[in-house]
PDB file of C-alpha atoms and ligand atoms in Angstrom:
ATOM      1  CA  MET J   1     104.483 107.416 135.569  1.00 61.00           C
ATOM      2  CA  SER J   2     107.213 105.174 134.129  1.00 75.00           C
ATOM      3  CA  TYR J   3     108.389 105.701 130.558  1.00 83.00           C
ATOM      4  CA  GLN J   4     106.787 103.373 127.980  1.00 93.00           C
ATOM      5  CA  PRO J   5     108.941 102.962 124.861  1.00 97.00           C
ATOM      6  CA  ALA J   6     107.231 104.021 121.619  1.00 98.00           C
ATOM      7  CA  PHE J   7     107.334 101.983 118.369  1.00 98.00           C
ATOM      8  CA  TRP J   8     108.487 103.407 115.033  1.00 98.00           C
ATOM      9  CA  GLY J   9     108.572 101.904 111.541  1.00 98.00           C
ATOM     10  CA  VAL J  10     111.470 102.264 109.113  1.00 98.00           C
ATOM     11  CA  VAL J  11     111.104 101.224 105.474  1.00 98.00           C
ATOM     12  CA  PRO J  12     114.116 101.209 103.160  1.00 98.00           C
ATOM     13  CA  ALA J  13     112.584 101.800  99.712  1.00 97.00           C
ATOM     14  CA  ALA J  14     115.508 103.234  97.788  1.00 96.00           C
ATOM     15  CA  GLY J  15     116.658 100.146  95.897  1.00 92.00           C
ATOM     16  CA  VAL J  16     116.591  99.824  92.126  1.00 84.00           C
ATOM     17  CA  GLY J  17     115.686  96.123  92.065  1.00 78.00           C
ATOM     18  CA  LYS J  18     118.215  95.067  89.423  1.00 80.00           C
ATOM     19  CA  ARG J  19     117.243  91.367  89.594  1.00 83.00           C
ATOM     20  CA  MET J  20     113.675  92.193  88.487  1.00 85.00           C
ATOM     21  CA  GLY J  21     114.869  93.368  85.075  1.00 79.00           C
ATOM     22  CA  ALA J  22     111.973  95.880  85.009  1.00 78.00           C
ATOM     23  CA  ASP J  23     112.232  99.511  83.904  1.00 87.00           C
ATOM     24  CA  ILE J  24     110.734 100.827  87.141  1.00 91.00           C
ATOM     25  CA  PRO J  25     112.008 100.046  90.665  1.00 93.00           C
ATOM     26  CA  LYS J  26     110.412  96.897  92.087  1.00 93.00           C
ATOM     27  CA  GLN J  27     108.737  98.760  94.969  1.00 95.00           C
ATOM     28  CA  TYR J  28     106.569 100.560  92.413  1.00 96.00           C
ATOM     29  CA  LEU J  29     105.529  97.549  90.301  1.00 95.00           C
ATOM     30  CA  PRO J  30     101.752  97.033  90.431  1.00 96.00           C
ATOM     31  CA  VAL J  31     100.227  94.089  92.290  1.00 97.00           C
ATOM     32  CA  LEU J  32      96.423  93.831  92.349  1.00 96.00           C
ATOM     33  CA  GLY J  33      96.230  97.395  91.020  1.00 95.00           C
ATOM     34  CA  LYS J  34      98.473  99.036  93.628  1.00 97.00           C
ATOM     35  CA  PRO J  35     102.242  99.632  93.782  1.00 97.00           C
ATOM     36  CA  VAL J  36     104.161  97.204  96.010  1.00 97.00           C
ATOM     37  CA  LEU J  37     105.220 100.032  98.366  1.00 98.00           C
ATOM     38  CA  GLN J  38     101.611 101.156  98.855  1.00 98.00           C
ATOM     39  CA  HIS J  39     100.598  97.642  99.972  1.00 98.00           C
ATOM     40  CA  THR J  40     103.573  97.507 102.347  1.00 98.00           C
ATOM     41  CA  LEU J  41     102.918 100.893 103.939  1.00 98.00           C
ATOM     42  CA  GLU J  42      99.166 100.310 104.269  1.00 98.00           C
ATOM     43  CA  ARG J  43      99.913  97.121 106.180  1.00 97.00           C
ATOM     44  CA  LEU J  44     102.372  98.825 108.518  1.00 98.00           C
ATOM     45  CA  LEU J  45     100.061 101.819 109.071  1.00 98.00           C
ATOM     46  CA  SER J  46      97.291  99.401 110.081  1.00 97.00           C
ATOM     47  CA  VAL J  47      99.357  98.728 113.217  1.00 98.00           C
ATOM     48  CA  ASP J  48      98.206 101.489 115.563  1.00 98.00           C
ATOM     49  CA  ALA J  49     101.200 100.930 117.850  1.00 98.00           C
ATOM     50  CA  LEU J  50     103.522 102.474 115.237  1.00 98.00           C
ATOM     51  CA  SER J  51     103.744 106.213 115.962  1.00 98.00           C
ATOM     52  CA  ALA J  52     105.130 106.957 112.472  1.00 98.00           C
ATOM     53  CA  VAL J  53     106.953 105.225 109.616  1.00 98.00           C
ATOM     54  CA  ALA J  54     110.136 106.740 108.162  1.00 98.00           C
ATOM     55  CA  VAL J  55     110.509 105.811 104.484  1.00 98.00           C
ATOM     56  CA  ALA J  56     113.865 106.117 102.695  1.00 98.00           C
ATOM     57  CA  LEU J  57     113.381 106.954  99.011  1.00 97.00           C
ATOM     58  CA  GLY J  58     115.898 107.068  96.168  1.00 95.00           C
ATOM     59  CA  ARG J  59     117.174 110.542  95.305  1.00 93.00           C
ATOM     60  CA  GLU J  60     115.718 110.326  91.790  1.00 89.00           C
ATOM     61  CA  ASP J  61     112.419 108.739  92.843  1.00 93.00           C
ATOM     62  CA  GLY J  62     109.670 110.213  90.667  1.00 92.00           C
ATOM     63  CA  PHE J  63     107.013 107.647  91.612  1.00 96.00           C
ATOM     64  CA  TRP J  64     106.381 108.501  95.267  1.00 97.00           C
ATOM     65  CA  PRO J  65     104.097 111.537  94.587  1.00 96.00           C
ATOM     66  CA  ASP J  66     101.588 109.172  92.897  1.00 96.00           C
ATOM     67  CA  LEU J  67     101.112 107.238  96.149  1.00 97.00           C
ATOM     68  CA  PRO J  68      98.272 108.388  98.428  1.00 97.00           C
ATOM     69  CA  PHE J  69     100.424 109.340 101.417  1.00 96.00           C
ATOM     70  CA  ALA J  70     101.046 113.061 100.799  1.00 89.00           C
ATOM     71  CA  ASP J  71      98.796 114.155 103.688  1.00 93.00           C
ATOM     72  CA  ASN J  72      99.603 111.258 105.977  1.00 97.00           C
ATOM     73  CA  THR J  73     101.126 112.661 109.156  1.00 97.00           C
ATOM     74  CA  ARG J  74     102.388 109.190 110.172  1.00 98.00           C
ATOM     75  CA  ILE J  75     104.719 109.027 107.145  1.00 98.00           C
ATOM     76  CA  LEU J  76     108.117 110.749 107.254  1.00 98.00           C
ATOM     77  CA  LEU J  77     110.500 110.821 104.296  1.00 98.00           C
ATOM     78  CA  ALA J  78     114.284 110.446 104.191  1.00 98.00           C
ATOM     79  CA  GLU J  79     116.777 110.214 101.354  1.00 98.00           C
ATOM     80  CA  GLY J  80     118.076 106.689 100.747  1.00 97.00           C
ATOM     81  CA  GLY J  81     121.731 105.766 100.392  1.00 95.00           C
ATOM     82  CA  LYS J  82     124.000 103.553  98.313  1.00 94.00           C
ATOM     83  CA  GLU J  83     123.308 100.309 100.183  1.00 95.00           C
ATOM     84  CA  ARG J  84     120.246  99.159 102.089  1.00 96.00           C
ATOM     85  CA  ALA J  85     122.011  99.795 105.418  1.00 97.00           C
ATOM     86  CA  ASP J  86     122.736 103.412 104.363  1.00 97.00           C
ATOM     87  CA  SER J  87     119.047 103.907 103.595  1.00 98.00           C
ATOM     88  CA  VAL J  88     118.042 102.484 106.981  1.00 98.00           C
ATOM     89  CA  LEU J  89     120.533 104.743 108.768  1.00 98.00           C
ATOM     90  CA  SER J  90     119.205 107.782 106.911  1.00 98.00           C
ATOM     91  CA  ALA J  91     115.623 106.912 107.932  1.00 98.00           C
ATOM     92  CA  LEU J  92     116.787 106.440 111.538  1.00 98.00           C
ATOM     93  CA  ASN J  93     118.385 109.891 111.421  1.00 98.00           C
ATOM     94  CA  ARG J  94     115.036 111.281 110.233  1.00 98.00           C
ATOM     95  CA  LEU J  95     113.589 110.047 113.552  1.00 98.00           C
ATOM     96  CA  ALA J  96     116.199 111.976 115.576  1.00 97.00           C
ATOM     97  CA  GLY J  97     114.447 114.270 118.041  1.00 96.00           C
ATOM     98  CA  LEU J  98     111.278 112.156 117.853  1.00 98.00           C
ATOM     99  CA  ALA J  99     112.441 108.689 118.914  1.00 98.00           C
ATOM    100  CA  ARG J 100     114.089 108.160 122.280  1.00 98.00           C
ATOM    101  CA  SER J 101     117.083 105.879 122.666  1.00 98.00           C
ATOM    102  CA  ASP J 102     115.084 103.016 124.245  1.00 97.00           C
ATOM    103  CA  ASP J 103     112.175 103.257 121.803  1.00 98.00           C
ATOM    104  CA  TRP J 104     111.673 100.370 119.422  1.00 98.00           C
ATOM    105  CA  VAL J 105     112.255 100.575 115.668  1.00 98.00           C
ATOM    106  CA  LEU J 106     110.749  97.988 113.316  1.00 98.00           C
ATOM    107  CA  VAL J 107     112.712  97.948 110.043  1.00 98.00           C
ATOM    108  CA  HIS J 108     110.772  96.414 107.169  1.00 98.00           C
ATOM    109  CA  ASP J 109     111.737  95.928 103.505  1.00 98.00           C
ATOM    110  CA  ALA J 110     109.548  97.864 101.065  1.00 98.00           C
ATOM    111  CA  ALA J 111     109.576  94.766  98.868  1.00 97.00           C
ATOM    112  CA  ARG J 112     107.834  92.579 101.510  1.00 98.00           C
ATOM    113  CA  LEU J 113     104.277  93.591 100.708  1.00 98.00           C
ATOM    114  CA  CYS J 114     102.585  90.469 102.084  1.00 98.00           C
ATOM    115  CA  VAL J 115     103.593  91.102 105.687  1.00 98.00           C
ATOM    116  CA  THR J 116     100.582  90.585 107.946  1.00 98.00           C
ATOM    117  CA  ARG J 117      99.433  92.779 110.790  1.00 97.00           C
ATOM    118  CA  SER J 118      99.321  89.643 112.960  1.00 97.00           C
ATOM    119  CA  ASP J 119     103.044  88.936 112.358  1.00 98.00           C
ATOM    120  CA  VAL J 120     103.984  92.531 113.232  1.00 98.00           C
ATOM    121  CA  LEU J 121     101.902  92.326 116.420  1.00 98.00           C
ATOM    122  CA  LYS J 122     103.456  88.943 117.278  1.00 98.00           C
ATOM    123  CA  LEU J 123     106.964  90.411 116.924  1.00 98.00           C
ATOM    124  CA  ILE J 124     106.053  93.368 119.165  1.00 98.00           C
ATOM    125  CA  GLU J 125     104.354  91.173 121.739  1.00 98.00           C
ATOM    126  CA  GLN J 126     107.212  88.678 122.002  1.00 98.00           C
ATOM    127  CA  LEU J 127     110.067  91.179 122.056  1.00 98.00           C
ATOM    128  CA  GLN J 128     108.831  94.313 123.785  1.00 97.00           C
ATOM    129  CA  HIS J 129     110.259  93.276 127.159  1.00 96.00           C
ATOM    130  CA  ASP J 130     113.553  92.025 125.722  1.00 97.00           C
ATOM    131  CA  PRO J 131     116.646  94.184 126.228  1.00 96.00           C
ATOM    132  CA  VAL J 132     117.916  93.721 122.656  1.00 98.00           C
ATOM    133  CA  GLY J 133     115.088  92.771 120.256  1.00 98.00           C
ATOM    134  CA  GLY J 134     115.096  90.410 117.303  1.00 98.00           C
ATOM    135  CA  ILE J 135     113.635  89.477 113.962  1.00 98.00           C
ATOM    136  CA  LEU J 136     110.947  87.520 112.180  1.00 98.00           C
ATOM    137  CA  ALA J 137     112.547  84.430 110.664  1.00 98.00           C
ATOM    138  CA  LEU J 138     111.672  81.079 109.132  1.00 97.00           C
ATOM    139  CA  PRO J 139     113.256  77.684 109.770  1.00 94.00           C
ATOM    140  CA  SER J 140     114.715  76.240 106.602  1.00 90.00           C
ATOM    141  CA  SER J 141     112.725  73.378 105.088  1.00 87.00           C
ATOM    142  CA  ASP J 142     115.369  72.585 102.462  1.00 89.00           C
ATOM    143  CA  THR J 143     118.700  70.868 103.082  1.00 90.00           C
ATOM    144  CA  LEU J 144     121.349  73.569 102.724  1.00 91.00           C
ATOM    145  CA  LYS J 145     124.691  73.143 100.936  1.00 94.00           C
ATOM    146  CA  GLY J 146     127.892  75.123 101.212  1.00 93.00           C
ATOM    147  CA  VAL J 147     129.102  75.598  97.619  1.00 96.00           C
ATOM    148  CA  ALA J 148     132.382  76.793  96.091  1.00 97.00           C
ATOM    149  CA  GLU J 149     132.812  77.112  92.323  1.00 96.00           C
ATOM    150  CA  GLY J 150     129.839  74.871  91.548  1.00 97.00           C
ATOM    151  CA  ILE J 151     130.937  72.104  93.920  1.00 97.00           C
ATOM    152  CA  ILE J 152     129.272  71.153  97.212  1.00 97.00           C
ATOM    153  CA  VAL J 153     131.817  71.583  99.994  1.00 96.00           C
ATOM    154  CA  ASP J 154     129.598  70.803 102.968  1.00 94.00           C
ATOM    155  CA  THR J 155     126.056  70.226 104.190  1.00 94.00           C
ATOM    156  CA  VAL J 156     124.768  72.673 106.779  1.00 90.00           C
ATOM    157  CA  ASP J 157     122.685  71.248 109.626  1.00 87.00           C
ATOM    158  CA  ARG J 158     119.341  72.820 108.802  1.00 84.00           C
ATOM    159  CA  ASN J 159     118.198  72.631 112.432  1.00 85.00           C
ATOM    160  CA  HIS J 160     120.576  75.501 113.076  1.00 88.00           C
ATOM    161  CA  VAL J 161     119.692  77.636 110.069  1.00 92.00           C
ATOM    162  CA  TRP J 162     116.840  80.129 109.813  1.00 95.00           C
ATOM    163  CA  ARG J 163     116.015  82.570 107.016  1.00 95.00           C
ATOM    164  CA  ALA J 164     115.968  86.195 108.172  1.00 97.00           C
ATOM    165  CA  LEU J 165     112.775  88.095 107.280  1.00 98.00           C
ATOM    166  CA  THR J 166     111.581  91.555 108.266  1.00 98.00           C
ATOM    167  CA  PRO J 167     110.413  93.427 110.309  1.00 98.00           C
ATOM    168  CA  GLN J 168     113.522  93.424 112.458  1.00 98.00           C
ATOM    169  CA  MET J 169     112.926  95.135 115.795  1.00 98.00           C
ATOM    170  CA  PHE J 170     115.658  96.811 117.834  1.00 98.00           C
ATOM    171  CA  ARG J 171     116.113  99.727 120.230  1.00 98.00           C
ATOM    172  CA  TYR J 172     116.531 103.028 118.377  1.00 98.00           C
ATOM    173  CA  GLY J 173     119.806 104.123 119.992  1.00 98.00           C
ATOM    174  CA  ALA J 174     121.521 100.725 119.870  1.00 98.00           C
ATOM    175  CA  LEU J 175     120.544 100.091 116.237  1.00 98.00           C
ATOM    176  CA  LYS J 176     121.675 103.516 115.057  1.00 98.00           C
ATOM    177  CA  GLN J 177     125.010 103.048 116.779  1.00 98.00           C
ATOM    178  CA  ALA J 178     125.476  99.506 115.406  1.00 98.00           C
ATOM    179  CA  LEU J 179     124.718 100.574 111.816  1.00 98.00           C
ATOM    180  CA  ALA J 180     126.876 103.702 112.060  1.00 97.00           C
ATOM    181  CA  GLU J 181     129.834 101.683 113.367  1.00 97.00           C
ATOM    182  CA  ALA J 182     129.453  98.999 110.688  1.00 96.00           C
ATOM    183  CA  ALA J 183     129.456 101.773 108.054  1.00 95.00           C
ATOM    184  CA  GLU J 184     132.537 103.417 109.560  1.00 95.00           C
ATOM    185  CA  LEU J 185     134.391 100.094 109.533  1.00 95.00           C
ATOM    186  CA  GLY J 186     133.287  99.458 105.927  1.00 94.00           C
ATOM    187  CA  LEU J 187     131.503  96.243 106.957  1.00 94.00           C
ATOM    188  CA  LYS J 188     128.684  95.198 104.633  1.00 92.00           C
ATOM    189  CA  VAL J 189     125.539  94.343 106.583  1.00 96.00           C
ATOM    190  CA  THR J 190     122.488  93.099 104.705  1.00 94.00           C
ATOM    191  CA  ASP J 191     120.154  93.247 107.681  1.00 97.00           C
ATOM    192  CA  GLU J 192     119.864  95.004 111.034  1.00 98.00           C
ATOM    193  CA  ALA J 193     120.472  91.833 113.054  1.00 98.00           C
ATOM    194  CA  SER J 194     123.953  91.383 111.551  1.00 98.00           C
ATOM    195  CA  ALA J 195     124.916  94.934 112.580  1.00 98.00           C
ATOM    196  CA  MET J 196     123.697  94.163 116.111  1.00 98.00           C
ATOM    197  CA  GLU J 197     125.538  90.808 116.134  1.00 98.00           C
ATOM    198  CA  LEU J 198     128.794  92.572 115.160  1.00 96.00           C
ATOM    199  CA  LYS J 199     128.391  94.676 118.309  1.00 96.00           C
ATOM    200  CA  GLY J 200     128.088  91.498 120.395  1.00 97.00           C
ATOM    201  CA  HIS J 201     124.311  91.694 120.914  1.00 97.00           C
ATOM    202  CA  THR J 202     122.184  88.545 120.767  1.00 97.00           C
ATOM    203  CA  PRO J 203     118.981  89.144 118.758  1.00 98.00           C
ATOM    204  CA  ARG J 204     116.063  86.747 119.242  1.00 98.00           C
ATOM    205  CA  ILE J 205     114.138  84.825 116.616  1.00 98.00           C
ATOM    206  CA  VAL J 206     110.344  84.989 116.275  1.00 98.00           C
ATOM    207  CA  GLU J 207     108.879  82.533 113.783  1.00 98.00           C
ATOM    208  CA  GLY J 208     107.161  84.391 110.926  1.00 98.00           C
ATOM    209  CA  ARG J 209     104.759  83.357 108.190  1.00 97.00           C
ATOM    210  CA  PRO J 210     106.129  81.835 104.965  1.00 97.00           C
ATOM    211  CA  ASP J 211     104.005  84.181 102.832  1.00 97.00           C
ATOM    212  CA  ASN J 212     106.134  87.165 103.987  1.00 98.00           C
ATOM    213  CA  ILE J 213     108.153  86.962 100.754  1.00 97.00           C
ATOM    214  CA  LYS J 214     110.431  89.633  99.326  1.00 96.00           C
ATOM    215  CA  ILE J 215     109.836  90.628  95.715  1.00 95.00           C
ATOM    216  CA  THR J 216     113.182  89.858  94.115  1.00 93.00           C
ATOM    217  CA  ARG J 217     112.607  88.168  90.760  1.00 93.00           C
ATOM    218  CA  PRO J 218     109.783  88.480  88.170  1.00 91.00           C
ATOM    219  CA  GLU J 219     108.191  85.174  89.293  1.00 94.00           C
ATOM    220  CA  ASP J 220     107.663  86.638  92.785  1.00 96.00           C
ATOM    221  CA  LEU J 221     104.930  89.001  91.505  1.00 96.00           C
ATOM    222  CA  PRO J 222     102.292  86.324  90.708  1.00 97.00           C
ATOM    223  CA  LEU J 223     103.219  84.583  93.962  1.00 98.00           C
ATOM    224  CA  ALA J 224     102.642  87.792  95.962  1.00 98.00           C
ATOM    225  CA  THR J 225      99.325  88.299  94.124  1.00 97.00           C
ATOM    226  CA  PHE J 226      98.276  84.792  95.145  1.00 97.00           C
ATOM    227  CA  TYR J 227      99.257  85.323  98.793  1.00 97.00           C
ATOM    228  CA  LEU J 228      97.487  88.691  99.029  1.00 97.00           C
ATOM    229  CA  GLU J 229      94.307  87.158  97.583  1.00 95.00           C
ATOM    230  CA  GLN J 230      94.503  84.233 100.011  1.00 94.00           C
ATOM    231  CA  GLN J 231      95.031  86.576 102.967  1.00 93.00           C
ATOM    232  CA  CYS J 232      91.757  88.385 102.152  1.00 79.00           C
ATOM    233  CA  TYR J 233      89.971  85.196 103.117  1.00 65.00           C
ATOM    234  CA  ALA J 234      92.219  84.317 106.080  1.00 58.00           C
TER     235      ALA J 234
HETATM  236  O1  LIG X 301     117.744  94.511  97.072  1.00 95.69           O
HETATM  237  P1  LIG X 301     117.053  93.964  98.276  1.00 95.69           P
HETATM  238  O2  LIG X 301     115.843  93.146  97.925  1.00 95.69           O
HETATM  239  O3  LIG X 301     117.931  93.264  99.265  1.00 95.69           O
HETATM  240  O4  LIG X 301     116.478  95.249  99.038  1.00 95.69           O
HETATM  241  C1  LIG X 301     115.759  95.144 100.256  1.00 95.69           C
HETATM  242  C2  LIG X 301     115.106  96.476 100.562  1.00 95.69           C
HETATM  243  O5  LIG X 301     116.083  97.491 100.748  1.00 95.69           O
HETATM  244  C3  LIG X 301     114.191  96.968  99.440  1.00 95.69           C
HETATM  245  O6  LIG X 301     112.998  97.429 100.046  1.00 95.69           O
HETATM  246  C4  LIG X 301     114.986  98.078  98.778  1.00 95.69           C
HETATM  247  O7  LIG X 301     114.184  99.108  98.222  1.00 95.69           O
HETATM  248  C5  LIG X 301     115.794  98.624  99.945  1.00 95.69           C
HETATM  249  N1  LIG X 301     117.059  99.275  99.534  1.00 95.69           N
HETATM  250  C6  LIG X 301     117.270 100.621  99.907  1.00 95.69           C
HETATM  251  N2  LIG X 301     118.435 101.262  99.533  1.00 95.69           N
HETATM  252  C7  LIG X 301     119.364 100.629  98.798  1.00 95.69           C
HETATM  253  C8  LIG X 301     119.179  99.271  98.417  1.00 95.69           C
HETATM  254  C9  LIG X 301     118.010  98.607  98.815  1.00 95.69           C
HETATM  255  O8  LIG X 301     116.414 101.227 100.552  1.00 95.69           O
HETATM  256  N3  LIG X 301     120.466 101.300  98.439  1.00 95.69           N
END
């Protein structure tokens, strides 16, 4: 029988969420009575194709034990790092010995709690036969400006610009190598695709839903509440 790659989730959840200005990390702020991270993980765990989800937590995280995942055998914990990419690499290392090099890893921000099962399945369906992988993304509906010191320096052709969302889906071995090399070279990568691009790979784009927002600022919380309520009726 030929080898069928498995699918694994990775959730970096070790940020402090400075831009929220809250006294607890943004992944633990309540939305509709549940912490953001609980929503996010419940949505990922609803995808049966994911064998397990490795979650990177901050070293000082005292909130995790209150989440209902203690007995969940599909959740694995890792210690997060200084930057998001360090946290992702740590979670990937937690999968060592479980994931095979050609298996798929879907990296998803803890702060994107409105991700839908249908978008995760769409990503898997469209990329599972691709050699490299790719990301959920959204075409830009605004005109985009290059700005320096408060002055517009150019207008970017928006037909060529997409906003990168998550999950981002790549092969386990290739992603680990790309992130490790970027770290060694001291290159700052804010998503997995950029680490893969630096290695010369060509990730694909899969159009995602606009309600897959990332909690970043206080005004994102009521927006996420609205989207989650709407999705109940979708
Ligand atoms: O800060 P930002 O919104 O870009 O963070 C995206 C995701 O990366 C969040 O889920 C956050 O918890 C995570 N992160 C992390 N380790 C860090 C910084 C951010 O896991 N050092």
